[in-house]
Amino acid sequence: MTEKLIVLGSNGQIGTELVTALRKLYGEEHVVACDIRRPDYDMKNSGPFEFVNVLEKDTLNHIFKKYKPTQVYLLAALLSATGEQNPKLAWDLNMNGLLNILDLAIAYGTSKVYWPSSIAAFGPNSPKNNTPQFCIMDPNTVYGISKLAGERWCEYYFHKYGLDVRSIRYPGLISWKAAPGGGTTDYAIHIFHDALKKGSYTSFLNAETELPMMYMDDAIRGTIELMNAEAHKINIRSSYNFAGVSFTPEILAGEIRQHLPEFKLEYKEHDPRQEIADSWPKSIDDSHATRDWGWKPAYDLSRMTVDMLNNLKS
Ligand code: SER
């Protein structure tokens, strides 16, 4: 069967790179990029694009009818920091967007659905170090609450309707191609831009805030590996813990100084994102992903730093 893929939220930080990777794999015309915003020139000219708001059921229905997708990737969401500025919208978009897609996937016989969860699904009472797959989860951001609820819905649709839905709890994702979308981990991207442009950066998270992070190349590869794994290997139908590297702003700055010795890191007095970061894990145990579908990250802190700096420079 020819695959037909739909990526919703294709213009975002993840979508931009996932669409490119999927088009390489499946052919440009077989991957439909969808977003509420106009895509940049490259994406529009490398394959089909549709304006889609995941909250508009009629438009979604039309898209499913038109393309009869075999795989759907739902990336449209409000992240942790922006979500706190508009909790009701975050809940509506993150939750009803997901339910709309799950229902349409069943109605149109879509074979596989991908939906990302996040380290934000954990909360202040979750173990901080090497956070296990199964533990107390008490997220206190609307983003985290929507991710945890979404995980439960994914598992529910798998058991109740047999829908092959797969998910990963992404850590903070670091990339240079597209801007991050309003998360708590965004400092780890801004720091590279400012290090090159200004030689200094003011972090909104404090020096000791350790968070799980991952280079985008790893995240995209992992996502595709999960989606291509045989269904019987996917034992977790909520969302997989998924780890790359963990570091603090201070450690990251030290790594940047290996290449830009004059780089100065300063810290903001107070920022609401600090509280969010403090409620999240420091590091993640992803042994289920390793065991079930062979997950192994390729980028450590130093390789990621070299790649970020080289790409941003050019
Ligand atoms: N990077 C996301 C955020 O900071 C976490 O999933 O909101």
PDB file of N, CA and C in Angstrom, residues 65-111:
ATOM      1  N   LYS A  65     -10.736  13.170   4.090  1.00  0.00           N
ATOM      2  CA  LYS A  65     -11.452  12.640   2.932  1.00  0.00           C
ATOM      3  C   LYS A  65     -10.592  12.767   1.676  1.00  0.00           C
ATOM      4  N   LYS A  66      -9.942  13.913   1.550  1.00  0.00           N
ATOM      5  CA  LYS A  66      -9.148  14.200   0.347  1.00  0.00           C
ATOM      6  C   LYS A  66      -7.909  13.304   0.252  1.00  0.00           C
ATOM      7  N   TYR A  67      -7.216  13.121   1.376  1.00  0.00           N
ATOM      8  CA  TYR A  67      -5.925  12.414   1.305  1.00  0.00           C
ATOM      9  C   TYR A  67      -5.969  10.969   1.801  1.00  0.00           C
ATOM     10  N   LYS A  68      -7.002  10.613   2.543  1.00  0.00           N
ATOM     11  CA  LYS A  68      -7.074   9.260   3.142  1.00  0.00           C
ATOM     12  C   LYS A  68      -5.716   8.844   3.716  1.00  0.00           C
ATOM     13  N   PRO A  69      -5.257   9.560   4.730  1.00  0.00           N
ATOM     14  CA  PRO A  69      -3.903   9.313   5.241  1.00  0.00           C
ATOM     15  C   PRO A  69      -3.760   7.931   5.874  1.00  0.00           C
ATOM     16  N   THR A  70      -2.582   7.317   5.640  1.00  0.00           N
ATOM     17  CA  THR A  70      -2.269   6.065   6.332  1.00  0.00           C
ATOM     18  C   THR A  70      -1.581   6.374   7.664  1.00  0.00           C
ATOM     19  N   GLN A  71      -0.907   7.535   7.728  1.00  0.00           N
ATOM     20  CA  GLN A  71      -0.255   7.960   8.982  1.00  0.00           C
ATOM     21  C   GLN A  71      -0.567   9.437   9.235  1.00  0.00           C
ATOM     22  N   VAL A  72      -0.848   9.760  10.489  1.00  0.00           N
ATOM     23  CA  VAL A  72      -1.081  11.161  10.854  1.00  0.00           C
ATOM     24  C   VAL A  72      -0.163  11.537  12.012  1.00  0.00           C
ATOM     25  N   TYR A  73       0.498  12.675  11.895  1.00  0.00           N
ATOM     26  CA  TYR A  73       1.361  13.212  12.948  1.00  0.00           C
ATOM     27  C   TYR A  73       0.751  14.504  13.439  1.00  0.00           C
ATOM     28  N   LEU A  74       0.356  14.528  14.712  1.00  0.00           N
ATOM     29  CA  LEU A  74      -0.284  15.730  15.254  1.00  0.00           C
ATOM     30  C   LEU A  74       0.704  16.494  16.138  1.00  0.00           C
ATOM     31  N   LEU A  75       1.228  17.592  15.619  1.00  0.00           N
ATOM     32  CA  LEU A  75       2.222  18.359  16.381  1.00  0.00           C
ATOM     33  C   LEU A  75       1.692  19.709  16.846  1.00  0.00           C
ATOM     34  N   ALA A  76       0.523  20.107  16.355  1.00  0.00           N
ATOM     35  CA  ALA A  76      -0.021  21.415  16.720  1.00  0.00           C
ATOM     36  C   ALA A  76      -0.328  21.457  18.213  1.00  0.00           C
ATOM     37  N   ALA A  77       0.260  22.398  18.941  1.00  0.00           N
ATOM     38  CA  ALA A  77       0.032  22.495  20.389  1.00  0.00           C
ATOM     39  C   ALA A  77       0.514  23.837  20.906  1.00  0.00           C
ATOM     40  N   LEU A  78       0.021  24.211  22.077  1.00  0.00           N
ATOM     41  CA  LEU A  78       0.580  25.340  22.816  1.00  0.00           C
ATOM     42  C   LEU A  78       1.522  24.754  23.860  1.00  0.00           C
ATOM     43  N   LEU A  79       2.745  25.275  23.961  1.00  0.00           N
ATOM     44  CA  LEU A  79       3.748  24.712  24.874  1.00  0.00           C
ATOM     45  C   LEU A  79       3.615  25.261  26.301  1.00  0.00           C
ATOM     46  N   SER A  80       4.576  24.900  27.141  1.00  0.00           N
ATOM     47  CA  SER A  80       4.426  25.153  28.580  1.00  0.00           C
ATOM     48  C   SER A  80       4.330  26.631  28.949  1.00  0.00           C
ATOM     49  N   ALA A  81       5.225  27.465  28.419  1.00  0.00           N
ATOM     50  CA  ALA A  81       5.245  28.867  28.844  1.00  0.00           C
ATOM     51  C   ALA A  81       4.071  29.637  28.244  1.00  0.00           C
ATOM     52  N   THR A  82       3.826  29.481  26.945  1.00  0.00           N
ATOM     53  CA  THR A  82       2.686  30.176  26.319  1.00  0.00           C
ATOM     54  C   THR A  82       1.362  29.633  26.845  1.00  0.00           C
ATOM     55  N   GLY A  83       1.339  28.353  27.167  1.00  0.00           N
ATOM     56  CA  GLY A  83       0.128  27.747  27.707  1.00  0.00           C
ATOM     57  C   GLY A  83      -0.318  28.416  28.996  1.00  0.00           C
ATOM     58  N   GLU A  84       0.656  28.791  29.834  1.00  0.00           N
ATOM     59  CA  GLU A  84       0.318  29.443  31.108  1.00  0.00           C
ATOM     60  C   GLU A  84      -0.273  30.830  30.893  1.00  0.00           C
ATOM     61  N   GLN A  85       0.010  31.446  29.745  1.00  0.00           N
ATOM     62  CA  GLN A  85      -0.566  32.768  29.464  1.00  0.00           C
ATOM     63  C   GLN A  85      -2.000  32.653  28.975  1.00  0.00           C
ATOM     64  N   ASN A  86      -2.357  31.473  28.492  1.00  0.00           N
ATOM     65  CA  ASN A  86      -3.721  31.279  27.995  1.00  0.00           C
ATOM     66  C   ASN A  86      -4.167  29.834  28.245  1.00  0.00           C
ATOM     67  N   PRO A  87      -4.413  29.524  29.543  1.00  0.00           N
ATOM     68  CA  PRO A  87      -4.668  28.128  29.928  1.00  0.00           C
ATOM     69  C   PRO A  87      -5.852  27.484  29.205  1.00  0.00           C
ATOM     70  N   LYS A  88      -6.921  28.238  29.020  1.00  0.00           N
ATOM     71  CA  LYS A  88      -8.113  27.634  28.404  1.00  0.00           C
ATOM     72  C   LYS A  88      -7.869  27.304  26.940  1.00  0.00           C
ATOM     73  N   LEU A  89      -7.177  28.206  26.257  1.00  0.00           N
ATOM     74  CA  LEU A  89      -6.859  27.949  24.853  1.00  0.00           C
ATOM     75  C   LEU A  89      -5.911  26.752  24.744  1.00  0.00           C
ATOM     76  N   ALA A  90      -4.922  26.688  25.669  1.00  0.00           N
ATOM     77  CA  ALA A  90      -3.963  25.573  25.645  1.00  0.00           C
ATOM     78  C   ALA A  90      -4.708  24.245  25.817  1.00  0.00           C
ATOM     79  N   TRP A  91      -5.626  24.221  26.767  1.00  0.00           N
ATOM     80  CA  TRP A  91      -6.388  22.997  27.002  1.00  0.00           C
ATOM     81  C   TRP A  91      -7.222  22.635  25.777  1.00  0.00           C
ATOM     82  N   ASP A  92      -7.912  23.632  25.232  1.00  0.00           N
ATOM     83  CA  ASP A  92      -8.778  23.399  24.076  1.00  0.00           C
ATOM     84  C   ASP A  92      -7.961  22.859  22.901  1.00  0.00           C
ATOM     85  N   LEU A  93      -6.885  23.534  22.568  1.00  0.00           N
ATOM     86  CA  LEU A  93      -6.078  23.137  21.410  1.00  0.00           C
ATOM     87  C   LEU A  93      -5.425  21.771  21.637  1.00  0.00           C
ATOM     88  N   ASN A  94      -4.772  21.615  22.807  1.00  0.00           N
ATOM     89  CA  ASN A  94      -4.005  20.386  23.036  1.00  0.00           C
ATOM     90  C   ASN A  94      -4.912  19.166  23.200  1.00  0.00           C
ATOM     91  N   MET A  95      -6.091  19.373  23.786  1.00  0.00           N
ATOM     92  CA  MET A  95      -6.961  18.250  24.096  1.00  0.00           C
ATOM     93  C   MET A  95      -7.942  17.953  22.975  1.00  0.00           C
ATOM     94  N   ASN A  96      -8.690  18.989  22.561  1.00  0.00           N
ATOM     95  CA  ASN A  96      -9.700  18.748  21.526  1.00  0.00           C
ATOM     96  C   ASN A  96      -9.055  18.499  20.171  1.00  0.00           C
ATOM     97  N   GLY A  97      -7.890  19.108  19.950  1.00  0.00           N
ATOM     98  CA  GLY A  97      -7.148  18.812  18.723  1.00  0.00           C
ATOM     99  C   GLY A  97      -6.844  17.322  18.665  1.00  0.00           C
ATOM    100  N   LEU A  98      -6.368  16.768  19.768  1.00  0.00           N
ATOM    101  CA  LEU A  98      -6.036  15.342  19.818  1.00  0.00           C
ATOM    102  C   LEU A  98      -7.279  14.472  19.617  1.00  0.00           C
ATOM    103  N   LEU A  99      -8.347  14.788  20.355  1.00  0.00           N
ATOM    104  CA  LEU A  99      -9.565  13.964  20.243  1.00  0.00           C
ATOM    105  C   LEU A  99     -10.129  14.009  18.819  1.00  0.00           C
ATOM    106  N   ASN A 100     -10.082  15.188  18.186  1.00  0.00           N
ATOM    107  CA  ASN A 100     -10.550  15.284  16.793  1.00  0.00           C
ATOM    108  C   ASN A 100      -9.777  14.326  15.894  1.00  0.00           C
ATOM    109  N   ILE A 101      -8.468  14.305  16.067  1.00  0.00           N
ATOM    110  CA  ILE A 101      -7.624  13.462  15.204  1.00  0.00           C
ATOM    111  C   ILE A 101      -7.847  11.982  15.496  1.00  0.00           C
ATOM    112  N   LEU A 102      -7.933  11.629  16.776  1.00  0.00           N
ATOM    113  CA  LEU A 102      -8.150  10.212  17.122  1.00  0.00           C
ATOM    114  C   LEU A 102      -9.459   9.713  16.510  1.00  0.00           C
ATOM    115  N   ASP A 103     -10.506  10.525  16.607  1.00  0.00           N
ATOM    116  CA  ASP A 103     -11.805  10.116  16.056  1.00  0.00           C
ATOM    117  C   ASP A 103     -11.764   9.988  14.540  1.00  0.00           C
ATOM    118  N   LEU A 104     -11.124  10.955  13.880  1.00  0.00           N
ATOM    119  CA  LEU A 104     -11.057  10.895  12.413  1.00  0.00           C
ATOM    120  C   LEU A 104     -10.182   9.728  11.950  1.00  0.00           C
ATOM    121  N   ALA A 105      -9.128   9.441  12.717  1.00  0.00           N
ATOM    122  CA  ALA A 105      -8.252   8.319  12.356  1.00  0.00           C
ATOM    123  C   ALA A 105      -9.064   7.022  12.359  1.00  0.00           C
ATOM    124  N   ILE A 106      -9.964   6.888  13.314  1.00  0.00           N
ATOM    125  CA  ILE A 106     -10.814   5.689  13.350  1.00  0.00           C
ATOM    126  C   ILE A 106     -11.814   5.720  12.200  1.00  0.00           C
ATOM    127  N   ALA A 107     -12.453   6.868  12.014  1.00  0.00           N
ATOM    128  CA  ALA A 107     -13.473   6.974  10.965  1.00  0.00           C
ATOM    129  C   ALA A 107     -12.894   6.676   9.579  1.00  0.00           C
ATOM    130  N   TYR A 108     -11.664   7.103   9.327  1.00  0.00           N
ATOM    131  CA  TYR A 108     -11.084   6.933   7.988  1.00  0.00           C
ATOM    132  C   TYR A 108     -10.073   5.781   7.895  1.00  0.00           C
ATOM    133  N   GLY A 109      -9.987   4.969   8.935  1.00  0.00           N
ATOM    134  CA  GLY A 109      -9.107   3.793   8.889  1.00  0.00           C
ATOM    135  C   GLY A 109      -7.625   4.121   8.779  1.00  0.00           C
ATOM    136  N   THR A 110      -7.203   5.228   9.385  1.00  0.00           N
ATOM    137  CA  THR A 110      -5.776   5.574   9.392  1.00  0.00           C
ATOM    138  C   THR A 110      -5.003   4.488  10.138  1.00  0.00           C
ATOM    139  N   SER A 111      -3.885   4.012   9.551  1.00  0.00           N
ATOM    140  CA  SER A 111      -3.179   2.898  10.199  1.00  0.00           C
ATOM    141  C   SER A 111      -2.430   3.312  11.451  1.00  0.00           C
TER     142      SER A 111
END
